[in-house]
Short mmCIF file of C-alpha atoms in Angstrom, two decimals:
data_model
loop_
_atom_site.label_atom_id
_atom_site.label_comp_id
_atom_site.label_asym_id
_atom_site.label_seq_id
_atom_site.Cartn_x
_atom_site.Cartn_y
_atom_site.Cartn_z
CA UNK A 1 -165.20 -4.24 -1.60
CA UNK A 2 -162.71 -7.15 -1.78
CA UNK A 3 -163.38 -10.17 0.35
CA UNK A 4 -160.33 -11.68 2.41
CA UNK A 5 -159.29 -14.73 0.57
CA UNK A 6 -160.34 -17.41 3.36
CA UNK A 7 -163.97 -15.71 2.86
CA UNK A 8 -163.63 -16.97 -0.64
CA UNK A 9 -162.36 -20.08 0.45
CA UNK A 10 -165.14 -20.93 2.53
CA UNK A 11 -167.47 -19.85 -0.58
CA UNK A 12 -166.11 -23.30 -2.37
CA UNK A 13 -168.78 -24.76 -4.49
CA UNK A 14 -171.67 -23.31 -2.47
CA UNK A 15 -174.92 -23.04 -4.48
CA UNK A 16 -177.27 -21.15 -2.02
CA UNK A 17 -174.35 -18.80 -0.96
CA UNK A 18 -173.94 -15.11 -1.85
CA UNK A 19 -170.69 -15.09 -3.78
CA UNK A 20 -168.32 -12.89 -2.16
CA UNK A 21 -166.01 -12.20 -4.72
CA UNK A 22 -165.88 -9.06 -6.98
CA UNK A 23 -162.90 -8.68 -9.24
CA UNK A 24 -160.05 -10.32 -7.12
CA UNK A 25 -158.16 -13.45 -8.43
CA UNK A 26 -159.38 -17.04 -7.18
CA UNK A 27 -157.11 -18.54 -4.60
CA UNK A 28 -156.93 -22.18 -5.26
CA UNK A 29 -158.19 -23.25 -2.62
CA UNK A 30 -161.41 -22.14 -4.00
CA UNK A 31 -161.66 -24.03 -7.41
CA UNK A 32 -163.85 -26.48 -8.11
CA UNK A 33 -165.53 -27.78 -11.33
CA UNK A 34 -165.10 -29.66 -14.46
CA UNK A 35 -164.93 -27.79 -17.91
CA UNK A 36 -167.39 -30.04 -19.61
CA UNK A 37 -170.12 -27.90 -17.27
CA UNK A 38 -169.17 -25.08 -19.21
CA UNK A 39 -171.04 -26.90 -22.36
CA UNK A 40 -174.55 -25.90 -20.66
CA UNK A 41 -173.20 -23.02 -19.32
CA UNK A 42 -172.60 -21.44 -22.34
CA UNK A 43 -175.42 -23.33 -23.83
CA UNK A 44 -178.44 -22.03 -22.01
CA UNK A 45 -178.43 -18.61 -22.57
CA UNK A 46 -178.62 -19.00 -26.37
CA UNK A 47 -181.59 -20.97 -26.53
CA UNK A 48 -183.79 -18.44 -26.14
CA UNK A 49 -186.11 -15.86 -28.46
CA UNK A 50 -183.02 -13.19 -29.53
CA UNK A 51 -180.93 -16.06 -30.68
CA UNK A 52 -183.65 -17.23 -32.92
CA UNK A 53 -184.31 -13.16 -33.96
CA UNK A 54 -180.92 -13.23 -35.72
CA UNK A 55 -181.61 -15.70 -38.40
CA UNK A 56 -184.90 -14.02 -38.75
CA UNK A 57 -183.39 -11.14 -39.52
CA UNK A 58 -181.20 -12.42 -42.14
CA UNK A 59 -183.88 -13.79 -44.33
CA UNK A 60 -187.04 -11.69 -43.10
CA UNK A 61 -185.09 -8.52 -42.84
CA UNK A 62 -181.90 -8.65 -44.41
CA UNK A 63 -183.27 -10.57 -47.63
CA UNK A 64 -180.99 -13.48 -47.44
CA UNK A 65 -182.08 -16.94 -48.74
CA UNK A 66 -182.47 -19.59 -46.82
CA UNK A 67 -179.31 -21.41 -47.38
CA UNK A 68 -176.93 -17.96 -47.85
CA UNK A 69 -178.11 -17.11 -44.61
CA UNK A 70 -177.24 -20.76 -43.28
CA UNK A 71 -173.64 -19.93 -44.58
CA UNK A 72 -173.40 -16.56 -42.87
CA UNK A 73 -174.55 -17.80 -39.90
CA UNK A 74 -172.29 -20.98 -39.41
CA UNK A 75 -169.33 -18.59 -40.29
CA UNK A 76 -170.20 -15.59 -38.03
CA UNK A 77 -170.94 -17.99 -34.90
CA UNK A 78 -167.84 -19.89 -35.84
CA UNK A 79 -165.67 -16.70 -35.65
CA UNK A 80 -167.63 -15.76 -32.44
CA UNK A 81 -167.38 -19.01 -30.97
CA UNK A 82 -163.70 -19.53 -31.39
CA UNK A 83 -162.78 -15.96 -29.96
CA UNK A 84 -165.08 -16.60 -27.17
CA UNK A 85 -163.11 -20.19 -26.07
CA UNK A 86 -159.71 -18.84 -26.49
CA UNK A 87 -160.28 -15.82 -24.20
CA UNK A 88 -161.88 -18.58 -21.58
CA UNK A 89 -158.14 -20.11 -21.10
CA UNK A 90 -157.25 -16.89 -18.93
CA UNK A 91 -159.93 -18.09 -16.38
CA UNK A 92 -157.81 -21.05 -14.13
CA UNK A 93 -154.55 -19.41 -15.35
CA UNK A 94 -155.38 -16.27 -13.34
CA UNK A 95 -158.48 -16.70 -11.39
CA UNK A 96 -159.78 -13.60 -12.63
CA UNK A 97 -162.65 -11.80 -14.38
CA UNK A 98 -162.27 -11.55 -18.10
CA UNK A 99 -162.15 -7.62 -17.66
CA UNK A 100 -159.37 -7.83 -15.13
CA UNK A 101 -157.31 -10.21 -17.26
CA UNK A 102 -157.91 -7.42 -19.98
CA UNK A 103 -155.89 -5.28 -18.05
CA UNK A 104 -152.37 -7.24 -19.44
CA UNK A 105 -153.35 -5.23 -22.67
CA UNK A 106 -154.61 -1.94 -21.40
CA UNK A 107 -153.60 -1.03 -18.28
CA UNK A 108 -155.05 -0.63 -15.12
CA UNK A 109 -156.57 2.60 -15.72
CA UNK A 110 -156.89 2.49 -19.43
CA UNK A 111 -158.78 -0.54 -18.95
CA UNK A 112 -161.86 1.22 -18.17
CA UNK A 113 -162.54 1.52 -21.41
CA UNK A 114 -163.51 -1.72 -22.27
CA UNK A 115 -164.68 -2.17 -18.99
CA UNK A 116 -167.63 0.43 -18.99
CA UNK A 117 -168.29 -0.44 -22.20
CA UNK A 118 -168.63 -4.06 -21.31
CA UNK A 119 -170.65 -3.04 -18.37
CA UNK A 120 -172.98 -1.06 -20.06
CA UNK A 121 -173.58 -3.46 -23.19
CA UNK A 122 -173.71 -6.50 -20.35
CA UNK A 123 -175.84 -5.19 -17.77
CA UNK A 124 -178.40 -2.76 -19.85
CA UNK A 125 -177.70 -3.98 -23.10
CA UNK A 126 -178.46 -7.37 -23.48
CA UNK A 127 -180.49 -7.32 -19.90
CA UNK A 128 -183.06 -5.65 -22.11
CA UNK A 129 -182.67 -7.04 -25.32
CA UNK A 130 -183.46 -10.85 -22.96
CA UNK A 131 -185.82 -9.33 -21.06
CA UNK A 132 -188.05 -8.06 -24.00
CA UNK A 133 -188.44 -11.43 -25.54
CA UNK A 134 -189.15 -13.75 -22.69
CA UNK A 135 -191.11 -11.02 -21.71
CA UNK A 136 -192.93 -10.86 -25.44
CA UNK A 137 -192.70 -15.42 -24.46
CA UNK A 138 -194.94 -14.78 -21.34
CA UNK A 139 -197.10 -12.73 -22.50
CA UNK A 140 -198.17 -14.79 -25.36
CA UNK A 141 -198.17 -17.97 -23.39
CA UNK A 142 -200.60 -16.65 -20.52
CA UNK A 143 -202.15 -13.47 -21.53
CA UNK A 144 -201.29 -11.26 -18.72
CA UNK A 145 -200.12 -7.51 -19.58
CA UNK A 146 -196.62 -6.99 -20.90
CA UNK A 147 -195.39 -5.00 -18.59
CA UNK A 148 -196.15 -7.28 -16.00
CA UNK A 149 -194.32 -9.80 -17.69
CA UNK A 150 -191.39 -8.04 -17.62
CA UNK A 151 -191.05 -7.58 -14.01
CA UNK A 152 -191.46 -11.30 -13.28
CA UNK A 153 -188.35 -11.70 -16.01
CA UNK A 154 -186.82 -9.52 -14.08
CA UNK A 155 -187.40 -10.53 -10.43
CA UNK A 156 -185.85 -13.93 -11.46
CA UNK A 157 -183.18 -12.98 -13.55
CA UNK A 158 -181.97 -10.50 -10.81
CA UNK A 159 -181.84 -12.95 -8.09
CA UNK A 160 -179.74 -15.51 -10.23
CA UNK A 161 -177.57 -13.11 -10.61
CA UNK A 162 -177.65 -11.80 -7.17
CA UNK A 163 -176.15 -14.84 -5.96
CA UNK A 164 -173.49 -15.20 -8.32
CA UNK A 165 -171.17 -17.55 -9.83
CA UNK A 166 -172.10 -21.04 -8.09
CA UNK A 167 -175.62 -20.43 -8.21
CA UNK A 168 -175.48 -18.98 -12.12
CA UNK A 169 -173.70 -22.64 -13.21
CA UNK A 170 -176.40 -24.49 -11.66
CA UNK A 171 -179.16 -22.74 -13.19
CA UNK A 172 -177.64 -23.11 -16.54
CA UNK A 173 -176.89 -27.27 -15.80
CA UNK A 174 -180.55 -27.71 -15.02
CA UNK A 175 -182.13 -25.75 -17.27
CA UNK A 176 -180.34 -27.05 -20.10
CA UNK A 177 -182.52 -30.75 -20.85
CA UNK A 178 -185.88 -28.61 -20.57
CA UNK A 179 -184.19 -26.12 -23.25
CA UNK A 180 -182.84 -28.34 -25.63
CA UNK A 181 -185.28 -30.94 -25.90
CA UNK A 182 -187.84 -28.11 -26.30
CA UNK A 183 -185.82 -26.27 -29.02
CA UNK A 184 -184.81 -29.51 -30.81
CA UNK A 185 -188.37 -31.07 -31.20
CA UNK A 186 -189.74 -27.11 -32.11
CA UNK A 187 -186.64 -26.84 -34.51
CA UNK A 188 -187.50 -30.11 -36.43
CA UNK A 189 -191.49 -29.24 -36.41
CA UNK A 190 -190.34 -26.15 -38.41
CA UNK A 191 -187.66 -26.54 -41.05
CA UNK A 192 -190.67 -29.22 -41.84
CA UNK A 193 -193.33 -26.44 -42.45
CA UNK A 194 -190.62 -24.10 -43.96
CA UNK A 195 -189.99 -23.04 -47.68
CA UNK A 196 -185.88 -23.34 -47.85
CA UNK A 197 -186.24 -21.92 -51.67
CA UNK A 198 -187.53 -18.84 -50.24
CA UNK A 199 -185.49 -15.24 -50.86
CA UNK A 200 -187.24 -11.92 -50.58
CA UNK A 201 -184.53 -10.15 -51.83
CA UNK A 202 -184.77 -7.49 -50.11
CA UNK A 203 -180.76 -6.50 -50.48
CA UNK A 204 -178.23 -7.55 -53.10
CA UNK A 205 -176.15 -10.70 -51.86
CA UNK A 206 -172.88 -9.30 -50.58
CA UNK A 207 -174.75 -6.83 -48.49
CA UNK A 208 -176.97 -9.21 -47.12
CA UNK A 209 -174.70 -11.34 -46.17
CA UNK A 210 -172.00 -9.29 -44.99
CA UNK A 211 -174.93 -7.86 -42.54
CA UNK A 212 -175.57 -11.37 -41.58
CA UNK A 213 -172.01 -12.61 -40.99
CA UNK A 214 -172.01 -9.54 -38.99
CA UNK A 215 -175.24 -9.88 -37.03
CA UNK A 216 -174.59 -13.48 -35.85
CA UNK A 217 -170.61 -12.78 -35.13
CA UNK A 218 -171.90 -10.04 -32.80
CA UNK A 219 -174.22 -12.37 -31.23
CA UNK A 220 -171.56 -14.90 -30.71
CA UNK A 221 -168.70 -12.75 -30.11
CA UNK A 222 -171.07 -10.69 -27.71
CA UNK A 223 -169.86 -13.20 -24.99
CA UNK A 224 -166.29 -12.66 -25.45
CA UNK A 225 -166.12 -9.99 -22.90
CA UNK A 226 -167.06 -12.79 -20.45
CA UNK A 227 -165.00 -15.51 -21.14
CA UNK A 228 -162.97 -15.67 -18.10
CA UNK A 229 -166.12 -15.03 -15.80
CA UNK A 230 -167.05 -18.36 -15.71
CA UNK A 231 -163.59 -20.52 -16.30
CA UNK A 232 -162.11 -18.59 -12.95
CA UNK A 233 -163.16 -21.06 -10.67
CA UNK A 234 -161.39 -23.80 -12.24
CA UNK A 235 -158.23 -25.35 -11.20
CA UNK A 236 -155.04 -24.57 -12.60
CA UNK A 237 -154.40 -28.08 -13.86
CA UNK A 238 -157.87 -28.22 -15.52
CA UNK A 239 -156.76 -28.85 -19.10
CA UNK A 240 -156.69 -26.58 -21.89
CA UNK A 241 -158.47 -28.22 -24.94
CA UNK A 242 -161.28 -28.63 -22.27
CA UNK A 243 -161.74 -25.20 -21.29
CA UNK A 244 -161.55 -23.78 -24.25
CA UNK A 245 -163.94 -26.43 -26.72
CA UNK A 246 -166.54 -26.86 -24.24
CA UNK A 247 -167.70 -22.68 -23.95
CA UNK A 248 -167.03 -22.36 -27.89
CA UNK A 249 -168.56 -25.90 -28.76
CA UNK A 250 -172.17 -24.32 -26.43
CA UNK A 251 -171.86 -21.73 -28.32
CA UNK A 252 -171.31 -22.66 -31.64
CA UNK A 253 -173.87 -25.40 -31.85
CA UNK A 254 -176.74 -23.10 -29.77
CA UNK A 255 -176.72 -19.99 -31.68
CA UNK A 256 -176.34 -21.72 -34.63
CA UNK A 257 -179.42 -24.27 -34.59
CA UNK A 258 -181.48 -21.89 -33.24
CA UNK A 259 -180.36 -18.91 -35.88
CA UNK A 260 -181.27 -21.37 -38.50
CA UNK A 261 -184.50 -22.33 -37.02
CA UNK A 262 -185.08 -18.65 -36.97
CA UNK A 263 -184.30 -17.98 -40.57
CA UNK A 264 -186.67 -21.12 -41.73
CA UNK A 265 -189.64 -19.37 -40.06
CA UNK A 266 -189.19 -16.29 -41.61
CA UNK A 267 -190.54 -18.41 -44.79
CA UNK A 268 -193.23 -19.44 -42.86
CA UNK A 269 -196.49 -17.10 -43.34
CA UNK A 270 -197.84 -15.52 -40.30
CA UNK A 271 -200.66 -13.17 -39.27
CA UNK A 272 -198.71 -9.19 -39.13
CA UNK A 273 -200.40 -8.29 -36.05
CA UNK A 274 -198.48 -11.09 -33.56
CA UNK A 275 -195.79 -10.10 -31.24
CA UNK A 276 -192.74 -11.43 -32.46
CA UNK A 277 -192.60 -14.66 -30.18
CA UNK A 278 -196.16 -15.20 -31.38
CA UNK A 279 -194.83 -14.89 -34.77
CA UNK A 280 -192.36 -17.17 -34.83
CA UNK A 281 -194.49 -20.31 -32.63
CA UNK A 282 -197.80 -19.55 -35.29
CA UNK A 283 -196.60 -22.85 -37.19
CA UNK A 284 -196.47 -25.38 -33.92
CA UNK A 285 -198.90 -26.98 -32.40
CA UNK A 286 -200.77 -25.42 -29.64
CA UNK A 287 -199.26 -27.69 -26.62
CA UNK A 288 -195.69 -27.36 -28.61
CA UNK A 289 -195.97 -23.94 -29.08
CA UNK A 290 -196.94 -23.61 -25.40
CA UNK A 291 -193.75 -25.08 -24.43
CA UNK A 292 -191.55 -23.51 -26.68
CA UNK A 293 -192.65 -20.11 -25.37
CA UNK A 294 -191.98 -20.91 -22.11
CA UNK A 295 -188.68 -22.35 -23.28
CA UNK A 296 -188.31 -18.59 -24.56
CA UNK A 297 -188.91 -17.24 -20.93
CA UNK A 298 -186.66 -19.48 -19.27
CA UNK A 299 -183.74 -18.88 -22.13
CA UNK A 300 -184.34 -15.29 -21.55
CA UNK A 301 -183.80 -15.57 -18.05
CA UNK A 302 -180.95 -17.79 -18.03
CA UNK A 303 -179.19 -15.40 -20.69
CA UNK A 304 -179.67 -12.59 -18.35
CA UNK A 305 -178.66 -13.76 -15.49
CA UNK A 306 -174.78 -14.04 -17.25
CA UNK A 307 -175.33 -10.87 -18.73
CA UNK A 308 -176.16 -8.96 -14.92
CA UNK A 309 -173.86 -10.79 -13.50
CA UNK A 310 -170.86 -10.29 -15.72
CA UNK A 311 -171.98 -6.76 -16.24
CA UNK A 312 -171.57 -6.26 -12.21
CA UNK A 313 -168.38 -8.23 -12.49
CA UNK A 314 -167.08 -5.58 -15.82
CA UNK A 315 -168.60 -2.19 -13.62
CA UNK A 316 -166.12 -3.55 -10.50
CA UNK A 317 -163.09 -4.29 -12.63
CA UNK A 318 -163.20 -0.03 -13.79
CA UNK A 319 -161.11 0.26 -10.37
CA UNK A 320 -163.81 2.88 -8.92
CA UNK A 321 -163.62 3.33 -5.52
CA UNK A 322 -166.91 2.00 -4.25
CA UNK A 323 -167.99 2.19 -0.27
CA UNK A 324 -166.84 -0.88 1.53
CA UNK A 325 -170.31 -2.10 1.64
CA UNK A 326 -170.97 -1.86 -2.18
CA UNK A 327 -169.65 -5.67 -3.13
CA UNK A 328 -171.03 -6.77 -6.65
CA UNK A 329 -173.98 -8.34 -5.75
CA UNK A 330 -175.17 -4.89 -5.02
CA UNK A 331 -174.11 -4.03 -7.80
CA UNK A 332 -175.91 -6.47 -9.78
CA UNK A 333 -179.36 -5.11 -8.12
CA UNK A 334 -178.15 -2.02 -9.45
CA UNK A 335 -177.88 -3.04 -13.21
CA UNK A 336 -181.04 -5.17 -13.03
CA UNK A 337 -183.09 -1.73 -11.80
CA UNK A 338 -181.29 0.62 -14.98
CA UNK A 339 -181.96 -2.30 -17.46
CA UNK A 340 -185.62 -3.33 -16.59
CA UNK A 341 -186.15 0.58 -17.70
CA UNK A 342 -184.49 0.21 -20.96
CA UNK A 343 -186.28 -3.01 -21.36
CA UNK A 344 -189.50 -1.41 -20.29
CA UNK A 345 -188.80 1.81 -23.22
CA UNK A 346 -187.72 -1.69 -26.16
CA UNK A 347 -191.23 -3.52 -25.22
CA UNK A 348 -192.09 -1.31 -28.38
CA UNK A 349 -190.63 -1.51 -31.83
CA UNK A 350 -188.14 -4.37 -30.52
CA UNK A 351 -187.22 -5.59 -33.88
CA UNK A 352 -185.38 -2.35 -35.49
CA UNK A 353 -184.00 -1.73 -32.28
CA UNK A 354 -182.34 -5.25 -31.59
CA UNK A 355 -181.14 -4.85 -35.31
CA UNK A 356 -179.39 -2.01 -34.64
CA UNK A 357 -177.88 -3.28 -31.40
CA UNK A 358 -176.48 -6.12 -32.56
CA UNK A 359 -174.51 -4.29 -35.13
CA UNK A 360 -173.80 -1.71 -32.69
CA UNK A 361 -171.72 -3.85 -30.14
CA UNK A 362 -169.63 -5.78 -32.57
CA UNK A 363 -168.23 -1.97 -33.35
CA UNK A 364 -166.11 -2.12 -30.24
CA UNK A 365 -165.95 -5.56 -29.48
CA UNK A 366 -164.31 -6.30 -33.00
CA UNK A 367 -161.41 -3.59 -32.03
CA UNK A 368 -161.07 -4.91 -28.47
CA UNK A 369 -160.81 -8.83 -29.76
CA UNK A 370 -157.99 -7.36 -32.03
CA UNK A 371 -155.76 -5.66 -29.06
CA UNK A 372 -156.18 -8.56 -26.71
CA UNK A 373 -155.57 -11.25 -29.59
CA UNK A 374 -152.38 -9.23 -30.25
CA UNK A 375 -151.01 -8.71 -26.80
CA UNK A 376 -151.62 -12.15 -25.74
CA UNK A 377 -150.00 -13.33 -29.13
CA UNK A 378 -146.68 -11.01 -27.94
CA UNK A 379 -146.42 -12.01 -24.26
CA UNK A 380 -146.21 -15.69 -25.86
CA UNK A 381 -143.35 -16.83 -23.20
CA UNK A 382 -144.31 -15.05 -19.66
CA UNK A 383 -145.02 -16.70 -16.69
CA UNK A 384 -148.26 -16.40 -15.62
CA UNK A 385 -146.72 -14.94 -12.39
CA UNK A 386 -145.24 -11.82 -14.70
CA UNK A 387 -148.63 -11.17 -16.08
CA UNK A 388 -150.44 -11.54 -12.75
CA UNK A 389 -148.45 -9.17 -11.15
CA UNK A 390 -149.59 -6.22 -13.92
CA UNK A 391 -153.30 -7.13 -13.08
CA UNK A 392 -153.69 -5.23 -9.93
CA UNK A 393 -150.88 -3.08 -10.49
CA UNK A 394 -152.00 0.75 -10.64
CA UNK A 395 -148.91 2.10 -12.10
CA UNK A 396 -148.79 -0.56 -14.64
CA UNK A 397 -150.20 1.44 -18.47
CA UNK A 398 -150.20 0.63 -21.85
CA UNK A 399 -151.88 3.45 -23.92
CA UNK A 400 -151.72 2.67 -27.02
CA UNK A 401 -154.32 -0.13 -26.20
CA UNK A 402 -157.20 2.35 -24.97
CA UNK A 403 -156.15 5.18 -27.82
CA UNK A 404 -156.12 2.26 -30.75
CA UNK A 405 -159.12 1.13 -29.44
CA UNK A 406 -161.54 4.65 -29.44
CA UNK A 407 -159.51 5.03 -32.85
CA UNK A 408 -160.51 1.65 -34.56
CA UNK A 409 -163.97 1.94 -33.28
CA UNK A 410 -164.27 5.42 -34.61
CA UNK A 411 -162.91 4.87 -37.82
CA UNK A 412 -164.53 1.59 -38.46
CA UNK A 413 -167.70 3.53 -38.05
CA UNK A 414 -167.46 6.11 -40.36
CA UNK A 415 -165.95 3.79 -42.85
CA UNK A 416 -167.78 0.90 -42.78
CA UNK A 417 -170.97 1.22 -40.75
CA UNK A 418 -174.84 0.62 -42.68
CA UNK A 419 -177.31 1.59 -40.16
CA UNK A 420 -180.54 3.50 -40.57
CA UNK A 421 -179.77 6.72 -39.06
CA UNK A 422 -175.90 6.53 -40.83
CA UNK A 423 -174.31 5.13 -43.55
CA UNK A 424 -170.38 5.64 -43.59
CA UNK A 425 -168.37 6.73 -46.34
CA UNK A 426 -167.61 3.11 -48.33
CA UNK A 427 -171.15 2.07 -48.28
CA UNK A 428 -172.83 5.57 -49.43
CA UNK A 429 -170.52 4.52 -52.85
CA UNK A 430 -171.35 1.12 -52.32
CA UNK A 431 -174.45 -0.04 -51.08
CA UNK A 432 -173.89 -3.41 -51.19
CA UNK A 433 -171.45 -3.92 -49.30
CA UNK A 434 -173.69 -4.00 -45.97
CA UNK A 435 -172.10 -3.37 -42.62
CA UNK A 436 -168.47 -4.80 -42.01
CA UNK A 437 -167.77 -2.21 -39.43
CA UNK A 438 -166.89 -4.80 -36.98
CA UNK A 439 -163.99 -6.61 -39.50
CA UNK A 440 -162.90 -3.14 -40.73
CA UNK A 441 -162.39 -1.65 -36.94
CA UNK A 442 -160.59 -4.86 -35.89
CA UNK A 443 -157.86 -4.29 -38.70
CA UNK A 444 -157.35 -1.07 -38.13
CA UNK A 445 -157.36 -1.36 -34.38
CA UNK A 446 -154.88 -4.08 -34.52
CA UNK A 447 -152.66 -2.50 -36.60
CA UNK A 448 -152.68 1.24 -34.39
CA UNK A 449 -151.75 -0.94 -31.46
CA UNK A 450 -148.55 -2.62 -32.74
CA UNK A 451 -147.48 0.71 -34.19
CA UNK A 452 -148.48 2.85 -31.17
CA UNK A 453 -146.75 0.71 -29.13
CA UNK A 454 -143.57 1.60 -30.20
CA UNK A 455 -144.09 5.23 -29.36
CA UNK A 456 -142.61 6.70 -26.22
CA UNK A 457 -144.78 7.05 -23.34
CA UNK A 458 -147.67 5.08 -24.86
CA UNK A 459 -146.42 1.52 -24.74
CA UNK A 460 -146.36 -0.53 -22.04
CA UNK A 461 -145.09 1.23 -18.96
CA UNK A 462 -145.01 -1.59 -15.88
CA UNK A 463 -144.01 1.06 -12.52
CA UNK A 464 -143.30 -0.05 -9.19
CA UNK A 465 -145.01 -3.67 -8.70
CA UNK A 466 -142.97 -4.17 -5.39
CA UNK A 467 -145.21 -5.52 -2.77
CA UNK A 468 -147.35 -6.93 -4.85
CA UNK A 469 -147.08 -11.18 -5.19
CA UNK A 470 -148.37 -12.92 -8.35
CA UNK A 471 -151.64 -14.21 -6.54
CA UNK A 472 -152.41 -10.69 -5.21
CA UNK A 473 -156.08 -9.53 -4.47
CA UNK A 474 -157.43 -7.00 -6.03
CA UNK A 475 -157.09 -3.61 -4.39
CA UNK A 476 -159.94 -2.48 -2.37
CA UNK A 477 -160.91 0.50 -4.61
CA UNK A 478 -161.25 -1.69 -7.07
#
C-alpha cells in the first residue's frame, strides 16, 4: 500500500486530490506550505462542543470554582500544548507520520503499541466523542431526529478525511473566521451572564483540581499522537520556532477560551431536561445561539476529520500487511463506519462517558510522552539520516520502550486512577487527591525506560539496515 514517490510528487499541494500517501516519508519534492497555516489547523478542531464540555466539567461536575478551574485549565492546556508543538518538529525533519517517527523509541514492531492504541483512541475514540456533540449541535438547531444527525456528521467528516492531508488543511483554513468569530462574540455574551463567584463544591480543592489539570491536559495532549501528521509536508528548511509555536499557540489559546467559556456556563442556570448543547446556548440569544450551534457542528466535523484521518494514518504505521489495494483512505472509510457505531451507542448518557474518556486516554498518552521525550532527549546529536534509517527498518527494536510503556500505564492505574467503576490504591486512602494517573504513569514510565534500557536484549538493538537509504519508503507491508 505504498505509493511510488513520483505519485506523491505529483500529489503536491493538490486540494481535490486523493492523497496517496500512507505511512512513507515525504520526498521533498512534495513539500509545500507555510507553518503559520498550522495556527488554524490546529485551531479548528477545538472550537467545537467537547472542548467547551471540559471546563463544564470542572465547575459543573468536578466542583471547581470559577477561577480554580481557570488555573487548572491554563496549566493543563499549557502542558498539552507544549508537548503537542515539540513532537510537530519531527514532521519536515523526516517527512513522516507522528507514529512512524515513534518508531526511533520503540521499534518497528514494538511500535504497535502506541500505534493501535493511537488508532483506536483517534479513529473511534474521539470520532465519537465529535460526532455526539455536533450531532447533539444539529439536532438542537433544526429539530430533526438524532440519529439522523449523526449520519450527516458523519458523511462529511468521512469524506474530509477521505481525501486526506491537502484537503484536511484547507478545511481547517476556511473554517476557521466562521469559528472564531462565532465562539468569540458567544464567549463574551456569556462570561457576561455568568456568576464567576460560583463553587458547588462538589469535591475538596486538590481533587478537583488535580481532575481538572488532568481533564484539560488530556484534551490538549490528546493531539500529541498527531503532531507530525500535519508538519510532514513541510520543507526541511521551514524553521523551527515556526513549526513548533504555531500548532501549540492553536492549541493553547482554543481549548483554553473555549474551556473557560465552558466553565462560566456551568454558573449559568438552565432547564435539566436540554441536551447538553442546548444547555450550554440557553443564555444567548436566539439568532446567536443559532449560530453558535452550528459553529458546534462544523467544529465537530472539522475535529473529526484530523481524528479519522490520523487514526488511518496510526492503523497503517502498525506495519500490518494490508492487500495492495487497501491504501489509507480506505482505511479511513473503515474507521468512520466502527466509530459512527460507538457514536451511535454515546448519543445516550454522553456526559459520564466523555468524563471518563478523557481521563482514560491521558493513562497511556502520559507514559508514551515520557519514552519519546526521553529518547529524543538521548539521540540529542544524530543526523537525521541515522534516525531515518531505523524508521523503516524491521530488525531495528528497542523493548524496553513497549515493556515500560504497558508497565507505566498499568501501574499508574492502579496507583493513581479516580474513576467511577475504580479507584486505585492512593486515592481509596486519599480521596482528595483526584486522578493524577496520567503524571504518576509518566514518571514511572520514564524512569523503567532509562533503566530497562540498559538491560541486555531489551535496549536498542539496530540489525542489518543495509539497503536501506535515509529517505527510504516505507515497506509495502507497512
Amino acid at each position: 500500500m505504498t505509493a511510488a514517490p513520483t505519485e506523491i510528487s505529483e500529489y503536491g499541494d493538490h486540494v481535490l486530490a486523493v492523497e496517496p500517501t500512507g505511512a512513507e516519508p515525504v520526498p521533498e519534492a512534495a513539500r509545500h506550505g507555510r507553518p503559520l497555516g498550522l495556527l488554524w489547523t490546529w485551531t479548528s478542531p477545538n472550537m467545537e462542543f467537547a472542548t467547551v464540555f471540559v471546563g463544564v466539567l470542572a465547575v459543573g461536575v468536578f466542583g471547581l470554582g470559577f477561577w480554580q478551574a481557570v488555573l487548572a485549565i491554563v496549566l493543563g492546556t499549557g502542558l498539552g500544548a507544549v508537548a503537542h508543538g515539540f513532537l510537530g518538529l519531527s514532521g519536515p525533519r523526516h517527512g513522516v507520520p507522528q507514529m512512524v517517527a515513534g518508531r526511533s523509541a520503540f521499534g518497528y514492531w514494538g511500535n504497535a503499541l502506541p500505534a493501535g492504541l493511537n488508532a483506536l483512541t483517534a479513529g473511534i475514540g474521539w470520532f465519537a466523542v465529535n460526532s455526539v456533540s455536533a450531532a447533539y449541535a444539529l439536532n438542537t438547531l433544526l429539530g430533526w431526529p438524532a440519529l439522523l444527525c449523526l449520519f450527516i456528521v458523519v458523511v462529511l467528516q468521512v469524506g474530509i478525511a477521505y481525501f486526506g492531508h491537502n484537503f484536511i488543511q484547507s478545511a481547517e483554513k476556511y473554517t476557521f473566521p466562521l469559528l472564531a468569530v462565532v465562539f468569540l462574540i458567544a464567549a463574551g455574551v456569556i462570561l457576561s451572564k455568568s456568576d464567576v463567584s460560583a463553587a458547588t463544591g462538589a469535591h475538596a480543592f486538590p481533587g478537583a483540581f488535580l481532575l481538572t489539570a488532568g481533564a484539560t491536559f488530556g484534551y490538549a495532549a490528546g493531539w500529541t499522537p498527531y503532531g507530525s501528521d500535519y508538519t510532514r509536508y513541510l520543507p526541511k528548511s521551514a524553521p523551527k520556532w515556526a513549526v513548533g509555536l504555531w500548532p501549540a499557540l492553536g492549541v493553547f489559546l482554543s481549548c483554553v477560551l473555549l474551556e473557560i467559556v465552558g466553565a462560566a456556563s456551568a454558573t449559568i442556570a438552565a432547564p435539566t431536561d436540554l441536551s447538553p448543547t442546548a444547555a450550554f446556548t440557553h443564555a444567548l440569544p436566539t439568532w446567536l445561539a443559532d449560530l453558535t450551534l452550528l459553529a458546534i457542528a462544523v467544529g465537530g466535523i472539522a475535529a473529526n476529520a484530523l481524528n479519522i484521518y490520523s487514526g488511518s494514518l496510526s492503523f497503517v504505521a502498525m506495519g500490518i500487511k494490508l492487500p495492495a489495494a487497501v491504501r489509507r483512505a480506505t482505511v479511513a472509510l473503515v474507521f468512520g463506519v466502527a466509530g459512527t457505531l460507538v457514536a451511535w451507542s454515546g448519543l445516550h448518557d454522553s456526559g459520564t462517558k466523555y468524563e471518563n474518556f478523557l481521563l482514560v486516554i491521558t493513562y497511556w498518552i502520559g507514559p508514551w510522552l515520557a519514552i519519546v521525550f526521553t529518547d529524543r532527549v538521548l539521540r540529542r546529536g544524530q543526523s537525521d539520516e541515522e534516525i531515518a534509517s531505523l524508521l523503516g527498518n524491521k530488525a531495528f527494536s528497542n523493548w524496553a520502550a513497549p515493556i515500560a510503556m504497558a508497565a507505566g500505564t498499568g501501574l499508574g492505574v492502579w496507583l493513581f486512577s479516580n474513576q467511577t467503576d475504580y479507584t486505585g490504591v492512593l486515592p481509596k486512602h486519599v480521596p482528595a487527591l483526584g486522578d493524577i494517573a496520567f503524571a504518576g504513569g509518566f514518571v514511572i514510565a520514564g524512569a523503567l525506560y532509562l533503566l530497562l534500557r540498559l538491560v541486555p536484549g531489551l535496549g536498542p538493538v539496530t540489525g542489518s539496515t543495509k539497503g536501506i537509504p535515509a529517505s527510504a519508503p516505507e515497506p509495502a507491508e507497512a
